[in-house]
Short mmCIF file of C-alpha atoms and ligand atoms in Angstrom, two decimals:
data_model
loop_
_atom_site.label_atom_id
_atom_site.label_comp_id
_atom_site.label_asym_id
_atom_site.label_seq_id
_atom_site.Cartn_x
_atom_site.Cartn_y
_atom_site.Cartn_z
CA MET A 91 1.70 16.31 14.20
CA GLN A 92 2.46 12.62 13.96
CA ASP A 93 3.29 10.43 16.94
CA PRO A 94 7.13 10.31 16.99
CA ASP A 95 6.99 6.65 18.09
CA LEU A 96 4.74 5.62 15.22
CA ASN A 97 6.06 2.85 13.02
CA PRO A 98 6.42 4.58 9.61
CA TRP A 99 4.98 1.49 7.93
CA GLN A 100 1.68 2.26 9.61
CA MET A 101 1.41 5.20 7.22
CA LEU A 102 1.62 3.04 4.07
CA ARG A 103 -1.53 3.83 2.11
CA GLY A 104 -0.92 2.69 -1.44
CA TYR A 105 1.24 0.42 -3.58
CA GLN A 106 1.51 0.51 -7.34
CA PRO A 107 3.40 -2.59 -8.48
CA PHE A 108 4.58 -1.24 -11.85
CA SER A 109 5.07 2.27 -13.14
CA LEU A 110 6.86 3.54 -16.22
CA CYS A 111 6.38 7.24 -15.47
CA ASP A 112 7.21 7.81 -11.78
CA TRP A 113 10.94 7.29 -12.36
CA PRO A 114 11.75 8.26 -15.97
CA GLY A 115 13.64 5.52 -17.77
CA MET A 116 13.06 2.99 -14.99
CA ILE A 117 10.48 0.33 -14.28
CA SER A 118 9.52 1.10 -10.73
CA ALA A 119 7.09 0.17 -8.00
CA VAL A 120 5.63 3.08 -6.07
CA LEU A 121 4.84 3.21 -2.36
CA PHE A 122 2.45 5.94 -1.21
CA PHE A 123 2.60 7.09 2.40
CA GLY A 124 -0.09 9.15 4.07
CA GLY A 125 0.29 12.59 5.63
CA CYS A 126 1.71 15.86 4.38
CA ASN A 127 2.95 19.13 5.84
CA LEU A 128 1.38 21.18 3.01
CA ARG A 129 -2.15 21.49 1.63
CA CYS A 130 -1.61 22.38 -2.03
CA PRO A 131 -5.04 23.03 -3.60
CA THR A 132 -3.83 21.23 -6.73
CA CYS A 133 -2.79 18.04 -4.85
CA HIS A 134 -3.40 14.76 -6.69
CA ASN A 135 -3.37 12.62 -3.55
CA ALA A 136 -5.22 14.96 -1.23
CA PHE A 137 -7.22 12.33 0.59
CA LEU A 138 -4.32 10.16 1.69
CA SER A 139 -2.12 13.24 2.23
CA TRP A 140 -4.50 15.23 4.39
CA ASN A 141 -6.69 12.55 5.96
CA PRO A 142 -4.44 9.56 6.40
CA ASP A 143 -6.44 8.39 9.40
CA GLN A 144 -9.47 7.97 7.19
CA THR A 145 -7.69 5.66 4.77
CA SER A 146 -6.67 2.09 5.45
CA CYS A 147 -3.11 0.96 5.99
CA LEU A 148 -1.48 -1.60 3.71
CA ASP A 149 0.26 -4.52 5.31
CA CYS A 150 4.00 -3.92 5.39
CA THR A 151 5.05 -7.60 5.30
CA GLU A 152 2.74 -8.36 2.42
CA THR A 153 3.92 -5.31 0.47
CA LEU A 154 7.59 -6.13 1.00
CA GLY A 155 6.77 -9.68 -0.13
CA ARG A 156 5.19 -8.36 -3.32
CA ILE A 157 8.27 -6.24 -3.98
CA ALA A 158 10.53 -9.25 -3.41
CA ARG A 159 8.50 -11.39 -5.81
CA ASN A 160 8.65 -8.70 -8.52
CA ARG A 161 12.23 -7.73 -7.86
CA LYS A 162 13.65 -9.22 -11.06
CA TRP A 163 11.32 -7.04 -13.13
CA LEU A 164 11.96 -3.84 -11.24
CA ASP A 165 14.69 -1.22 -11.67
CA GLY A 166 13.79 0.69 -8.52
CA LEU A 167 11.34 1.78 -5.87
CA VAL A 168 9.72 5.20 -5.60
CA LEU A 169 8.70 6.61 -2.21
CA SER A 170 5.88 9.05 -2.65
CA GLY A 171 2.83 10.34 -0.87
CA GLY A 172 1.91 12.51 0.82
CA GLU A 173 5.27 13.65 2.06
CA VAL A 174 7.54 10.83 3.13
CA THR A 175 10.17 13.00 4.83
CA ILE A 176 7.75 13.87 7.65
CA LEU A 177 7.29 10.23 8.59
CA PRO A 178 8.48 9.44 12.11
CA ARG A 179 11.61 7.30 12.05
CA PHE A 180 12.03 7.95 8.35
CA ASP A 181 15.52 6.45 8.39
CA VAL A 182 14.11 3.16 9.72
CA LEU A 183 11.81 3.05 6.73
CA LEU A 184 14.72 3.74 4.38
CA ARG A 185 16.79 0.98 5.90
CA ASP A 186 13.92 -1.52 5.62
CA LEU A 187 13.47 -0.66 1.97
CA LEU A 188 17.17 -0.79 1.20
CA GLU A 189 17.07 -4.44 2.22
CA ALA A 190 14.95 -5.05 -0.88
CA GLY A 191 18.19 -4.40 -2.80
CA LEU A 192 16.70 -1.93 -5.24
CA PRO A 193 17.67 1.71 -5.92
CA LEU A 194 15.31 4.24 -4.38
CA LYS A 195 13.82 7.49 -5.63
CA LEU A 196 12.35 9.88 -3.12
CA ASP A 197 9.66 12.43 -3.97
CA THR A 198 9.58 15.45 -1.67
CA ASN A 199 8.35 19.02 -1.34
CA GLY A 200 11.71 19.94 0.18
CA PHE A 201 10.41 21.22 3.52
CA ARG A 202 12.44 18.71 5.56
CA PRO A 203 16.00 19.29 4.35
CA GLU A 204 17.42 17.43 7.35
CA ALA A 205 15.58 14.26 6.24
CA VAL A 206 16.86 14.73 2.70
CA ARG A 207 20.38 15.09 4.07
CA LYS A 208 19.92 11.82 5.94
CA ALA A 209 18.61 10.07 2.82
CA LEU A 210 21.68 11.16 0.86
CA GLU A 211 23.86 9.16 3.25
CA TYR A 212 22.55 6.01 1.56
CA ASP A 213 24.08 5.44 -1.88
CA GLN A 214 21.06 3.41 -2.92
CA VAL A 215 18.94 6.56 -2.71
CA ARG A 216 19.72 7.51 -6.29
CA ILE A 217 17.32 10.37 -6.98
CA ILE A 218 15.64 12.98 -4.82
CA ALA A 219 12.86 14.60 -6.85
CA VAL A 220 12.04 17.99 -5.33
CA ASP A 221 8.85 19.81 -6.22
CA ILE A 222 9.17 23.58 -6.18
CA LYS A 223 5.67 24.97 -6.12
CA GLY A 224 6.43 28.42 -7.53
CA PRO A 225 8.04 31.74 -6.61
CA TRP A 226 8.59 32.13 -2.86
CA ASP A 227 5.95 34.84 -2.50
CA MET A 228 3.31 32.53 -3.97
CA TYR A 229 3.87 29.73 -1.46
CA PRO A 230 1.07 30.76 0.90
CA ASP A 231 -1.45 30.30 -1.92
CA LEU A 232 0.23 27.32 -3.57
CA SER A 233 0.60 25.42 -0.28
CA GLY A 234 -2.91 26.07 0.97
CA GLY A 235 -1.62 28.45 3.63
CA TYR A 236 0.80 25.92 5.14
CA ALA A 237 4.10 27.52 4.06
CA GLY A 238 5.28 31.10 3.99
CA PRO A 239 7.75 32.72 1.60
CA GLY A 240 10.57 32.83 4.15
CA GLN A 241 10.11 29.20 5.12
CA ALA A 242 10.07 28.11 1.47
CA GLU A 243 13.21 30.07 0.68
CA LYS A 244 15.04 28.75 3.75
CA CYS A 245 14.12 25.06 3.34
CA LEU A 246 14.60 24.90 -0.40
CA GLY A 247 17.76 26.99 -0.09
CA GLU A 248 19.16 24.22 2.13
CA ILE A 249 18.14 21.64 -0.45
CA PHE A 250 19.93 23.64 -3.17
CA GLU A 251 23.07 23.62 -1.02
CA LEU A 252 22.85 19.82 -0.80
CA ALA A 253 22.35 19.62 -4.56
CA ARG A 254 25.49 21.64 -5.26
CA SER A 255 27.67 18.77 -4.00
CA CYS A 256 25.80 15.98 -5.83
CA PRO A 257 23.62 17.48 -8.60
CA GLU A 258 23.29 14.09 -10.30
CA ARG A 259 21.18 12.88 -7.36
CA PHE A 260 18.58 15.65 -7.63
CA LEU A 261 15.72 16.37 -9.96
CA PHE A 262 13.96 19.71 -9.53
CA ARG A 263 10.45 19.98 -10.86
CA CYS A 264 7.79 22.62 -11.09
CA THR A 265 4.24 21.82 -12.12
CA ARG A 266 2.67 24.54 -14.19
CA VAL A 267 -0.52 24.86 -12.17
CA PRO A 268 -3.07 27.39 -13.50
CA ALA A 269 -1.84 30.14 -11.14
CA LEU A 270 1.70 30.12 -12.60
CA THR A 271 2.77 32.32 -15.51
CA ASP A 272 5.85 32.01 -17.76
CA LYS A 273 7.46 34.72 -15.66
CA ASP A 274 6.82 32.73 -12.49
CA ILE A 275 8.48 29.68 -14.03
CA GLN A 276 11.46 31.83 -14.96
CA THR A 277 11.62 33.09 -11.38
CA VAL A 278 11.68 29.52 -10.07
CA ARG A 279 14.40 28.61 -12.58
CA SER A 280 16.50 31.53 -11.35
CA TYR A 281 16.57 30.04 -7.83
CA LEU A 282 18.41 26.90 -8.90
CA PRO A 283 22.16 26.56 -8.52
CA LYS A 284 24.10 27.22 -11.72
CA GLY A 285 24.11 24.22 -14.06
CA ILE A 286 21.02 22.58 -12.54
CA ASP A 287 17.93 22.58 -14.70
CA LEU A 288 14.27 22.77 -13.83
CA LYS A 289 11.86 20.23 -15.25
CA VAL A 290 8.53 21.90 -15.94
CA GLN A 291 5.58 19.52 -15.85
CA ALA A 292 2.16 20.07 -17.36
CA TYR A 293 -0.62 20.26 -14.83
CA MET A 294 -3.26 17.56 -14.98
CA PRO A 295 -6.35 18.22 -12.85
CA PRO A 296 -6.71 15.61 -10.10
CA ARG A 297 -8.95 12.62 -10.70
CA ILE A 298 -11.25 11.22 -8.06
CA HIS A 299 -9.06 9.95 -5.27
CA GLN A 300 -8.11 6.27 -4.95
CA ALA A 301 -7.10 5.33 -1.43
CA THR A 302 -5.16 2.20 -2.38
CA PHE A 303 -3.99 0.61 -5.61
S1 SF4 B 488 3.21 18.70 -1.08
FE1 SF4 B 488 2.49 17.17 -2.55
S2 SF4 B 488 1.33 15.67 -1.33
FE2 SF4 B 488 1.57 17.51 -0.07
S3 SF4 B 488 -0.29 18.67 -0.43
FE3 SF4 B 488 1.25 19.45 -1.85
S4 SF4 B 488 0.93 18.25 -3.75
FE4 SF4 B 488 -0.14 17.16 -2.07
#
């Protein structure tokens, strides 16, 4: 449990100045924040997600300065992690980043629908990319024991409700980790509101962790 008074910038653990793949069709910079409410065994950023206190914090002012200097080359900023929606005072972080004047994309596991609802209040938050791990009954295994089937169905069900009113602002993804079959992918697809597609991503085994970029 994170200190509710913590400055969210104290959880900044990585900054990638240019990316062509984190926001398809956009040149983006990616900010990685430490901490996560799940423990997916297939996590690519396990160290910063699960042990943020053992990784060093990037300087907020310096990072915002780097973004400002590169602004003319960038189409947007991606907030990733870890799980950014669990950050204390998440809306403060959003407001700080909106001052950079760039569209934002938010990556989330969907377990904090209230934070996603808050993010949608800002028009500059263009895309919420939601990872669905698999069928509800597989969540205990896929989340490392941190999420049950009922919790997954409830939280992601709330996200689906949000997506019904603005589907253009959501991207639903499922990574085909080794435990998932074609039938499981079909099951995940069947959860989505009518007319909203599921992007299935190939699974790449994690590389050795890099704490900062
Ligand atoms: S939700 Fe994402 S960041 Fe968190 S443990 Fe799972 S894969 Fe890693």
